[in-house]
Structure formats: C-alpha cells, structure tokens
Backbone as JSON, one array per atom type, in Angstrom:
{
  "sequence": "MEALIHKVALARLELDPHSAGVSPGDTVMLLCDADEVVSAYVSLPSRLPFGLGKRRRRRLGVLDMQSSRMLVPALERQAPLRVRVVEIEFPHLNRNRLNTVYISVWGKRSDLIPRENPMARIFSRSRINDPMPSPSTPARLGS",
  "N": [[17.83, 2.08, -9.53], [16.95, -0.82, -11.59], [17.28, -2.97, -14.21], [14.24, -4.25, -15.12], [12.78, -5.34, -17.36], [14.66, -6.22, -19.9], [14.28, -6.11, -22.78], [11.48, -6.15, -24.69], [9.15, -7.11, -26.98], [6.39, -5.17, -28.34], [3.01, -6.1, -28.71], [0.41, -6.26, -31.11], [0.5, -3.67, -32.5], [-0.8, -0.44, -32.86], [0.06, 1.95, -33.96], [1.82, 3.19, -36.8], [5.17, 3.18, -36.34], [7.08, 4.66, -37.86], [5.7, 6.61, -39.27], [4.28, 8.0, -37.22], [6.54, 9.15, -35.97], [7.94, 8.06, -33.86], [10.81, 7.11, -32.06], [13.92, 5.39, -31.08], [14.74, 5.75, -27.74], [12.57, 7.43, -26.83], [10.16, 8.3, -24.52], [7.88, 6.02, -22.87], [4.66, 5.44, -21.59], [3.14, 3.38, -19.31], [0.02, 1.66, -18.93], [-2.4, -0.17, -17.01], [-5.02, -2.16, -17.99], [-8.39, -2.95, -17.28], [-8.65, -5.77, -17.6], [-6.14, -6.71, -16.65], [-4.25, -6.15, -18.79], [-1.34, -4.8, -19.9], [-1.0, -1.81, -21.39], [0.99, 0.28, -23.79], [1.74, 3.66, -24.21], [2.62, 6.5, -25.99], [3.76, 9.78, -26.13], [2.79, 12.17, -28.42], [3.88, 14.83, -30.52], [2.01, 17.87, -31.47], [0.63, 18.18, -34.61], [0.33, 20.77, -35.73], [1.44, 23.85, -37.1], [4.41, 25.66, -36.18], [4.58, 24.74, -33.55], [2.16, 24.83, -32.28], [-0.64, 23.87, -30.36], [-1.55, 21.08, -28.41], [0.44, 18.19, -27.02], [-0.41, 14.88, -27.78], [-1.61, 11.78, -26.4], [-1.11, 8.55, -27.48], [-2.01, 5.18, -28.08], [0.29, 2.73, -28.27], [0.82, -0.06, -28.4], [0.54, -3.39, -26.85], [1.66, -5.13, -24.03], [3.02, -8.59, -23.77], [1.41, -11.31, -22.25], [2.97, -12.52, -20.03], [4.88, -10.5, -19.42], [3.08, -8.5, -18.69], [1.7, -9.54, -16.4], [3.66, -9.61, -14.65], [4.3, -6.83, -14.32], [2.04, -5.7, -13.31], [1.67, -5.44, -10.38], [3.46, -3.35, -9.78], [2.36, -1.25, -11.19], [-0.04, -0.96, -10.08], [0.5, 0.06, -7.51], [1.43, 2.36, -8.3], [4.28, 2.77, -8.89], [7.36, 4.24, -9.6], [8.56, 3.89, -12.78], [10.86, 3.55, -15.27], [10.44, 3.78, -18.58], [11.31, 3.02, -21.86], [11.69, 3.4, -25.49], [13.49, 1.01, -27.06], [14.26, -0.27, -29.46], [13.4, -0.2, -32.97], [12.02, -2.12, -35.4], [11.62, -2.12, -38.92], [9.31, -3.11, -41.46], [10.54, -3.86, -43.8], [12.97, -4.94, -42.8], [12.73, -7.18, -41.31], [11.74, -10.62, -40.79], [8.93, -11.25, -40.57], [7.67, -9.36, -41.8], [6.42, -7.19, -40.53], [5.87, -4.13, -38.61], [7.95, -3.63, -35.68], [8.17, -2.86, -32.38], [10.49, -2.41, -29.65], [10.57, -2.35, -26.19], [12.1, -1.26, -23.13], [12.07, -1.79, -19.49], [12.62, -0.16, -16.42], [13.09, -0.1, -12.97], [12.4, -0.68, -9.54], [13.08, -3.75, -8.11], [11.6, -4.64, -5.78], [9.07, -3.52, -6.14], [7.65, -5.23, -7.65], [6.66, -7.15, -6.22], [3.68, -8.69, -5.27], [1.08, -7.0, -3.22], [0.04, -7.78, 0.09], [-2.86, -9.56, 0.95], [-5.33, -7.48, 2.27], [-7.62, -8.62, 3.5], [-6.9, -10.81, 4.73], [-5.87, -10.3, 7.19], [-8.0, -9.58, 8.83], [-9.15, -11.82, 9.97], [-7.38, -12.64, 11.78], [-6.17, -13.77, 15.04], [-7.37, -12.4, 17.87], [-7.0, -10.75, 21.06], [-8.96, -9.55, 22.5], [-11.12, -10.76, 23.81], [-9.83, -12.39, 25.67], [-9.27, -13.67, 28.92], [-8.22, -11.53, 31.58], [-5.21, -11.68, 33.32], [-5.29, -11.66, 36.72], [-3.84, -9.31, 39.07], [-3.46, -10.16, 41.74], [-3.09, -12.89, 41.87], [-0.48, -15.17, 41.83], [1.61, -15.89, 39.21], [1.77, -19.25, 37.86], [4.29, -21.63, 37.37], [4.86, -24.05, 34.86], [2.27, -24.87, 34.41]],
  "CA": [[16.81, 1.42, -10.51], [17.51, -1.89, -12.2], [16.38, -3.45, -15.44], [13.14, -5.23, -14.76], [12.68, -6.11, -18.58], [15.66, -5.74, -20.77], [13.83, -5.87, -24.08], [10.3, -6.9, -24.91], [8.42, -6.5, -28.26], [5.09, -4.81, -28.2], [2.12, -6.88, -29.65], [-0.87, -5.6, -31.58], [0.71, -2.26, -32.67], [-1.75, 0.32, -33.34], [0.65, 3.01, -34.78], [3.14, 2.92, -37.51], [6.22, 4.12, -35.57], [7.75, 5.65, -38.84], [4.79, 7.86, -39.68], [3.99, 8.72, -36.06], [7.59, 9.8, -35.4], [8.39, 7.19, -32.8], [12.21, 6.77, -32.32], [14.52, 4.96, -29.9], [14.96, 6.72, -26.59], [11.31, 7.96, -26.47], [9.5, 7.84, -23.19], [6.72, 5.26, -22.97], [3.87, 5.32, -20.42], [2.41, 2.09, -19.25], [-1.2, 1.76, -18.08], [-3.09, -1.37, -16.86], [-6.49, -2.14, -18.26], [-9.32, -3.65, -16.23], [-8.47, -7.23, -17.63], [-4.77, -6.83, -16.48], [-3.3, -6.21, -19.83], [-0.67, -3.5, -19.88], [-0.81, -1.04, -22.73], [2.09, 1.22, -23.84], [1.25, 4.76, -24.69], [3.61, 7.42, -26.32], [3.11, 11.13, -26.3], [3.25, 12.6, -29.71], [3.79, 16.29, -30.6], [1.04, 18.36, -32.29], [1.1, 18.45, -36.02], [0.1, 22.11, -36.06], [2.7, 24.52, -37.43], [5.0, 26.52, -35.19], [4.45, 24.12, -32.24], [0.88, 25.16, -31.64], [-1.4, 22.55, -29.97], [-1.1, 20.05, -27.27], [0.91, 16.82, -27.24], [-1.52, 13.95, -27.65], [-1.1, 10.53, -25.99], [-1.6, 7.55, -28.38], [-1.67, 3.78, -27.73], [1.34, 2.23, -29.3], [0.71, -1.37, -28.4], [0.32, -4.01, -25.53], [2.65, -6.19, -23.7], [2.61, -9.91, -23.77], [0.76, -11.72, -20.94], [3.95, -12.68, -19.04], [5.45, -9.25, -18.95], [1.87, -7.77, -18.09], [1.47, -10.09, -15.15], [4.86, -9.36, -13.9], [4.31, -5.43, -14.0], [0.76, -5.3, -12.7], [1.71, -4.91, -8.97], [4.16, -2.1, -9.75], [1.47, -0.31, -11.65], [-1.2, -0.65, -9.2], [1.05, 0.93, -6.54], [2.01, 3.58, -9.0], [5.58, 2.89, -8.68], [8.18, 4.95, -10.57], [9.16, 3.11, -13.69], [11.46, 4.23, -16.45], [10.26, 2.82, -19.87], [11.87, 3.67, -23.08], [11.66, 2.59, -26.71], [14.87, 0.46, -27.32], [14.74, -0.63, -30.89], [12.31, -0.41, -33.87], [12.33, -2.9, -36.76], [10.63, -1.82, -39.98], [8.86, -4.28, -42.24], [11.5, -4.48, -44.85], [14.22, -5.4, -42.05], [12.5, -8.31, -40.49], [11.08, -11.8, -41.48], [7.56, -11.32, -40.55], [7.23, -8.16, -42.67], [5.63, -6.22, -39.79], [6.58, -3.26, -37.67], [8.15, -4.29, -34.36], [8.64, -1.9, -31.48], [10.79, -3.05, -28.34], [10.84, -1.4, -25.06], [12.71, -1.74, -21.8], [11.45, -1.24, -18.29], [13.48, -0.11, -15.33], [12.56, 0.13, -11.69], [12.85, -1.54, -8.31], [12.49, -5.25, -7.99], [10.59, -4.82, -4.7], [7.82, -3.2, -6.61], [7.01, -6.22, -8.47], [6.04, -8.18, -5.27], [2.23, -8.31, -4.97], [0.75, -6.66, -1.89], [-0.68, -8.87, 0.85], [-4.35, -9.44, 0.78], [-5.74, -6.9, 3.53], [-8.68, -9.17, 4.1], [-6.35, -12.03, 5.68], [-5.6, -9.75, 8.73], [-9.34, -9.57, 9.58], [-9.47, -13.05, 10.62], [-6.31, -13.04, 12.81], [-6.5, -13.9, 16.36], [-7.5, -11.07, 18.78], [-6.87, -10.87, 22.55], [-9.93, -8.68, 23.15], [-12.05, -11.5, 24.67], [-9.1, -13.31, 26.46], [-9.4, -13.18, 30.28], [-7.04, -10.8, 31.96], [-4.79, -12.2, 34.55], [-5.47, -10.67, 37.91], [-2.51, -8.94, 39.72], [-3.23, -10.75, 42.94], [-2.74, -14.34, 41.67], [0.82, -15.35, 41.28], [1.79, -16.87, 38.04], [2.31, -20.55, 38.04], [5.19, -22.07, 36.51], [4.76, -25.37, 34.47], [0.86, -25.0, 34.33]],
  "C": [[17.72, 0.23, -11.31], [16.6, -2.3, -13.31], [15.48, -4.51, -15.01], [12.9, -6.01, -15.99], [13.69, -5.44, -19.5], [15.09, -5.17, -22.1], [12.65, -6.74, -24.36], [9.51, -6.3, -26.19], [6.92, -6.32, -27.84], [4.19, -5.68, -29.16], [0.97, -5.95, -30.03], [-0.59, -4.01, -31.77], [-0.33, -1.46, -33.29], [-1.28, 1.51, -34.08], [1.75, 2.58, -35.66], [4.16, 3.89, -36.91], [6.89, 4.98, -36.58], [6.88, 6.81, -38.92], [4.43, 8.69, -38.45], [5.2, 9.46, -35.43], [8.29, 9.28, -34.07], [9.91, 6.8, -33.05], [12.75, 6.15, -31.14], [14.92, 5.95, -28.93], [13.65, 7.41, -26.21], [10.7, 7.29, -25.22], [7.97, 7.21, -23.63], [5.95, 5.27, -21.54], [3.01, 4.07, -20.43], [1.12, 2.17, -18.44], [-1.75, 0.32, -18.02], [-4.52, -1.27, -17.07], [-7.13, -2.93, -17.27], [-9.11, -5.14, -16.37], [-6.98, -7.43, -17.43], [-3.9, -6.96, -17.7], [-2.75, -4.82, -19.77], [-0.4, -2.94, -21.24], [0.33, -0.09, -22.64], [1.57, 2.35, -24.64], [2.56, 5.68, -24.97], [2.91, 8.78, -26.37], [3.81, 11.77, -27.67], [3.03, 14.12, -29.9], [2.48, 16.54, -31.66], [1.54, 18.46, -33.69], [0.83, 19.84, -36.65], [1.33, 22.83, -36.28], [3.11, 25.45, -36.1], [4.85, 25.9, -33.73], [3.11, 24.33, -31.55], [0.2, 23.85, -31.23], [-0.69, 21.94, -28.84], [-0.45, 18.78, -27.84], [-0.35, 15.88, -27.08], [-0.85, 12.53, -27.37], [-1.83, 9.41, -26.97], [-1.25, 6.22, -27.93], [-0.87, 3.27, -28.77], [0.99, 0.66, -29.56], [0.43, -1.97, -26.99], [1.44, -4.88, -25.35], [2.18, -7.52, -23.66], [2.23, -10.27, -22.34], [1.79, -11.9, -19.76], [4.47, -11.4, -18.49], [4.15, -8.39, -18.22], [1.72, -8.27, -16.62], [2.53, -9.66, -14.04], [4.84, -7.64, -13.45], [2.95, -4.82, -13.36], [0.82, -4.67, -11.29], [2.46, -3.61, -8.8], [3.23, -0.97, -10.25], [0.47, -0.02, -10.88], [-0.76, 0.07, -7.99], [1.59, 2.17, -7.04], [3.53, 3.81, -8.73], [6.33, 3.57, -9.74], [8.85, 4.0, -11.54], [9.65, 3.94, -14.8], [11.23, 3.37, -17.71], [10.58, 3.7, -21.08], [11.84, 2.77, -24.38], [13.1, 2.31, -26.93], [15.27, 0.4, -28.73], [13.33, -0.61, -31.63], [12.88, -1.15, -35.05], [11.21, -2.51, -37.7], [10.42, -3.0, -40.73], [9.86, -4.7, -43.17], [12.82, -4.99, -44.17], [13.97, -6.71, -41.3], [11.69, -9.41, -41.29], [9.68, -11.84, -41.79], [6.86, -10.24, -41.32], [6.19, -7.29, -41.83], [6.5, -5.27, -38.93], [6.73, -3.9, -36.37], [8.78, -3.19, -33.48], [9.15, -2.63, -30.03], [11.08, -1.95, -27.45], [11.62, -2.04, -23.86], [12.02, -0.89, -20.67], [12.41, -1.22, -17.15], [12.85, 0.32, -14.19], [13.08, -0.64, -10.58], [12.2, -2.77, -8.36], [11.46, -5.44, -6.85], [9.17, -4.26, -4.96], [6.95, -4.19, -7.31], [6.4, -7.11, -7.51], [4.58, -7.68, -5.05], [2.04, -7.8, -3.57], [-0.08, -7.82, -1.2], [-2.1, -8.56, 0.72], [-4.83, -8.85, 2.2], [-6.8, -7.84, 4.26], [-8.16, -10.37, 5.11], [-6.25, -11.61, 7.04], [-6.9, -9.63, 9.47], [-9.67, -10.69, 10.41], [-8.21, -13.55, 11.61], [-6.8, -13.05, 14.11], [-6.35, -12.77, 17.17], [-7.4, -11.52, 20.24], [-8.04, -10.09, 23.12], [-10.71, -9.57, 24.22], [-11.27, -12.52, 25.66], [-9.23, -12.9, 27.94], [-8.04, -12.54, 30.66], [-6.61, -11.47, 33.11], [-4.84, -11.2, 35.77], [-4.13, -10.54, 38.58], [-2.36, -9.69, 41.04], [-2.98, -12.18, 42.93], [-1.45, -14.42, 41.15], [0.79, -16.18, 40.23], [2.5, -18.15, 38.32], [3.14, -21.01, 36.98], [4.84, -23.42, 36.08], [3.18, -25.63, 34.36], [0.31, -24.75, 33.03]]
}
C-alpha cells in the first residue's frame, strides 16, 4: 500500500469531533454517494453503560471534489483502502474558528485507474461473417 492522499481536510463536518470522541488514528469508512461525492463515516461506540449496545456509524463529513473524483474508481470496484484520521484542529487553534478533521488514504495506485467502458467492445470488429479460406486453394503471396 502507498499513500494515495497524504492529508486532506474534510468539508461540511456534521459532527463535533471532540464531543463525538473522534481522535487521530481512528478508522474512517468512505462511501460514494449517487452524485459522486465521497462521504467519510466513523464508527462510534454506544453511549450505554457497561459497553451495552451496538456501535453506530455516523457521517463525519465529505471530501472535496478533486479528492472525490480521484477515489471514485477505487470505491466502485470496492478496493481495499486504509483510511485514518490524521489530525484534528479545534476551533480555538485555527484561524477560521471551525473544527477541522484531516484524513489520509492508503491503497494501490492501480485501483485509481477507471475501468474501461464495456460498451466499447460491443462494436469491435468481428470475424464471424468473414469468408473462410478454402483449404484447396493455395495462398497467394503479394495479392
């Protein structure tokens, strides 16, 4: 595996990372929406006492359009990607006074190449209707 995206900030955060308990090193799952926007989801533990209850998946934010377009082919073929939270900036630490979550994506570069259009092969030349050379006629050179 190699680094496909070293560090990218998530846009439109839907969770406060501090109150949700998101920390650097947490696993992130990427899902592609119908309009080719890639959303980042985290799995949060249940808030019931003694560890009762199931973990729940919550949408953390979305990737920018350039990163989304790059990762869509890998997500469509369900390639194994390793996505982690790299850094979290809290509002009192950055200039724009907003929470910022950065993630990194690791995988194979070959998974980022879009698949060929299978419809293109339908129109390729076929030899079904070509005349068969008869075995009794010798092949002519130069004709």
